[in-house]
Amino acid sequence: SILTFCFGIAWEQVIYVHVLLGEVLLLIIFSHMISWWVVYDIQNSFPSDILQVPMWFPTNSGCKYDDTQCFKDAQKLKYGFIEVEGPTADNWTVQLATIAFWLTLLCTGVFAQNWVRRKNYEVFYYLHHVYLVLFIVTLLHAASAWYYLIGGLSLWFFDRCLR
């Protein structure tokens, strides 16, 4: 790695930092997702809408943030027999990000276990690349995400080029 070479330390000495940063990243993503699920629940669109495209997003409905009855009425109009032109959102990246996160959590949570990693290192190694999918989806999902990802992705890319 570029960093271990620059600091003159072995890669084995920084594995715990790699694991810690991965866990912190997943915790931050999970916190972001749960926070939005709470908002969707308050707006009476959770969980029925979490993977639906287009997504019914009540903040486009003109209701006040805490007007639960208004959200329920708008939901009945949307999913009832009466067709409504709005409020819907066409942000398909929410569903994509949700699926990518759970896939990443599953791959790292299961295949990073010591007993799995020791027996099937290649599977563990290649499933680490699911993080690349998560990073790409994150860049699609949030326009300003590149501010946070560019440093780590650049280091990873240059490290791969040097190997």
Short mmCIF file of C-alpha atoms in Angstrom, two decimals:
data_model
loop_
_atom_site.label_atom_id
_atom_site.label_comp_id
_atom_site.label_asym_id
_atom_site.label_seq_id
_atom_site.Cartn_x
_atom_site.Cartn_y
_atom_site.Cartn_z
CA SER A 1 0.00 0.00 0.00
CA ILE A 2 1.13 3.55 -0.64
CA LEU A 3 0.47 4.62 2.94
CA THR A 4 2.28 1.71 4.56
CA PHE A 5 5.23 2.29 2.22
CA CYS A 6 5.37 6.02 2.99
CA PHE A 7 5.24 5.45 6.74
CA GLY A 8 7.54 2.43 6.67
CA ILE A 9 5.20 0.03 8.41
CA ALA A 10 3.92 -3.42 7.46
CA TRP A 11 0.38 -3.85 6.20
CA GLU A 12 -0.35 -6.27 9.04
CA GLN A 13 0.07 -3.40 11.49
CA VAL A 14 -2.79 -1.39 9.95
CA ILE A 15 -5.38 -4.11 9.39
CA TYR A 16 -7.27 -3.02 12.51
CA VAL A 17 -7.56 0.52 11.04
CA HIS A 18 -8.93 -0.94 7.80
CA VAL A 19 -11.53 -2.96 9.71
CA LEU A 20 -12.41 -0.01 11.95
CA LEU A 21 -12.90 2.38 9.01
CA GLY A 22 -15.09 -0.18 7.24
CA GLU A 23 -17.24 -0.61 10.35
CA VAL A 24 -17.50 3.17 10.84
CA LEU A 25 -18.55 3.63 7.20
CA LEU A 26 -21.29 1.00 7.53
CA LEU A 27 -22.43 2.53 10.83
CA ILE A 28 -22.70 6.00 9.27
CA ILE A 29 -24.65 4.63 6.30
CA PHE A 30 -26.92 2.66 8.63
CA SER A 31 -27.56 5.76 10.77
CA HIS A 32 -28.40 7.79 7.65
CA MET A 33 -30.80 5.11 6.45
CA ILE A 34 -32.54 4.71 9.84
CA SER A 35 -32.92 8.49 10.13
CA TRP A 36 -34.72 8.62 6.80
CA TRP A 37 -36.84 5.59 7.69
CA VAL A 38 -38.03 7.52 10.75
CA VAL A 39 -38.99 10.43 8.48
CA TYR A 40 -40.84 8.05 6.14
CA ASP A 41 -42.62 6.50 9.11
CA ILE A 42 -43.72 9.92 10.38
CA GLN A 43 -45.01 10.67 6.88
CA ASN A 44 -46.89 7.34 6.75
CA SER A 45 -44.99 5.88 3.81
CA PHE A 46 -42.82 3.30 5.56
CA PRO A 47 -42.22 0.40 4.89
CA SER A 48 -44.53 -0.06 1.91
CA ASP A 49 -42.63 2.39 -0.22
CA ILE A 50 -39.04 1.59 0.64
CA LEU A 51 -38.30 -0.38 -2.54
CA GLN A 52 -41.05 0.97 -4.79
CA VAL A 53 -40.19 2.92 -7.95
CA PRO A 54 -41.47 5.60 -8.28
CA MET A 55 -41.42 6.29 -4.61
CA TRP A 56 -44.29 8.09 -2.89
CA PHE A 57 -42.57 10.92 -1.09
CA PRO A 58 -44.95 12.96 1.07
CA THR A 59 -42.81 16.08 1.34
CA ASN A 60 -43.88 16.80 -2.24
CA SER A 61 -47.53 16.71 -1.16
CA GLY A 62 -47.78 20.20 0.29
CA CYS A 63 -48.51 18.82 3.77
CA LYS A 64 -46.88 20.35 6.83
CA TYR A 65 -44.05 18.23 8.23
CA ASP A 66 -46.00 17.08 11.29
CA ASP A 67 -49.48 16.83 9.69
CA THR A 68 -49.93 13.06 9.87
CA GLN A 69 -53.58 13.15 8.81
CA CYS A 70 -52.71 15.07 5.64
CA PHE A 71 -50.10 12.40 4.80
CA LYS A 72 -52.60 9.61 5.45
CA ASP A 73 -55.20 11.26 3.21
CA ALA A 74 -52.65 11.77 0.44
CA GLN A 75 -51.55 8.14 0.84
CA LYS A 76 -55.15 6.94 0.50
CA LEU A 77 -55.49 8.96 -2.67
CA LYS A 78 -52.26 7.53 -4.04
CA TYR A 79 -52.90 3.89 -3.22
CA GLY A 80 -56.70 3.94 -3.25
CA PHE A 81 -59.02 3.76 -6.22
CA ILE A 82 -58.50 7.42 -7.04
CA GLU A 83 -55.46 8.09 -9.21
CA VAL A 84 -53.40 11.13 -8.29
CA GLU A 85 -50.74 12.74 -10.46
CA GLY A 86 -48.63 13.60 -7.44
CA PRO A 87 -46.96 13.41 -4.99
CA THR A 88 -44.39 10.99 -6.29
CA ALA A 89 -40.65 11.18 -6.61
CA ASP A 90 -38.55 9.59 -9.31
CA ASN A 91 -35.39 9.28 -7.22
CA TRP A 92 -34.63 5.61 -7.88
CA THR A 93 -31.25 5.91 -6.15
CA VAL A 94 -32.86 5.56 -2.71
CA GLN A 95 -33.92 2.00 -3.49
CA LEU A 96 -30.61 1.28 -5.21
CA ALA A 97 -28.65 2.57 -2.21
CA THR A 98 -30.77 0.50 0.17
CA ILE A 99 -30.10 -2.69 -1.78
CA ALA A 100 -26.39 -1.92 -2.20
CA PHE A 101 -26.00 -1.24 1.52
CA TRP A 102 -27.65 -4.50 2.60
CA LEU A 103 -25.63 -6.43 0.02
CA THR A 104 -22.41 -4.89 1.31
CA LEU A 105 -23.37 -5.51 4.92
CA LEU A 106 -24.19 -9.14 4.13
CA CYS A 107 -20.96 -9.75 2.20
CA THR A 108 -18.69 -8.15 4.78
CA GLY A 109 -20.65 -9.37 7.77
CA VAL A 110 -20.67 -13.00 6.73
CA PHE A 111 -17.53 -13.46 4.67
CA ALA A 112 -15.26 -11.35 6.89
CA GLN A 113 -15.78 -13.70 9.81
CA ASN A 114 -12.50 -15.27 10.86
CA TRP A 115 -13.63 -18.86 10.25
CA VAL A 116 -14.92 -18.05 6.74
CA ARG A 117 -11.97 -15.84 5.79
CA ARG A 118 -9.41 -18.47 6.86
CA LYS A 119 -11.00 -21.22 4.74
CA ASN A 120 -12.07 -19.16 1.69
CA TYR A 121 -9.77 -16.18 1.41
CA GLU A 122 -10.40 -15.66 -2.32
CA VAL A 123 -14.16 -15.42 -1.74
CA PHE A 124 -13.53 -12.94 1.09
CA TYR A 125 -11.14 -10.91 -1.09
CA TYR A 126 -13.38 -10.69 -4.14
CA LEU A 127 -16.50 -9.92 -2.12
CA HIS A 128 -14.64 -6.92 -0.70
CA HIS A 129 -15.09 -5.43 -4.17
CA VAL A 130 -18.82 -5.06 -3.42
CA TYR A 131 -17.67 -1.86 -1.71
CA LEU A 132 -16.88 -0.46 -5.16
CA VAL A 133 -20.52 -0.98 -6.08
CA LEU A 134 -21.54 0.77 -2.85
CA PHE A 135 -19.24 3.71 -3.63
CA ILE A 136 -20.61 4.07 -7.17
CA VAL A 137 -24.19 3.89 -5.90
CA THR A 138 -23.34 6.46 -3.21
CA LEU A 139 -22.02 8.81 -5.87
CA LEU A 140 -25.26 8.39 -7.82
CA HIS A 141 -27.37 8.79 -4.68
CA ALA A 142 -25.78 11.92 -3.23
CA ALA A 143 -24.34 14.62 -5.44
CA SER A 144 -21.86 15.83 -2.81
CA ALA A 145 -20.65 12.37 -1.76
CA TRP A 146 -17.52 12.69 -3.88
CA TYR A 147 -16.18 15.21 -1.31
CA TYR A 148 -16.00 12.39 1.20
CA LEU A 149 -15.05 9.53 -1.09
CA ILE A 150 -12.45 11.07 -3.40
CA GLY A 151 -9.52 10.77 -0.98
CA GLY A 152 -9.95 7.10 -0.14
CA LEU A 153 -10.91 6.08 -3.67
CA SER A 154 -7.90 7.95 -5.11
CA LEU A 155 -5.52 6.21 -2.71
CA TRP A 156 -7.07 2.85 -3.55
CA PHE A 157 -6.91 3.53 -7.31
CA PHE A 158 -3.25 4.64 -7.26
CA ASP A 159 -2.34 1.71 -5.05
CA ARG A 160 -3.96 -0.67 -7.56
CA CYS A 161 -2.09 1.01 -10.43
CA LEU A 162 1.25 0.63 -8.67
CA ARG A 163 0.73 -3.06 -8.01
#
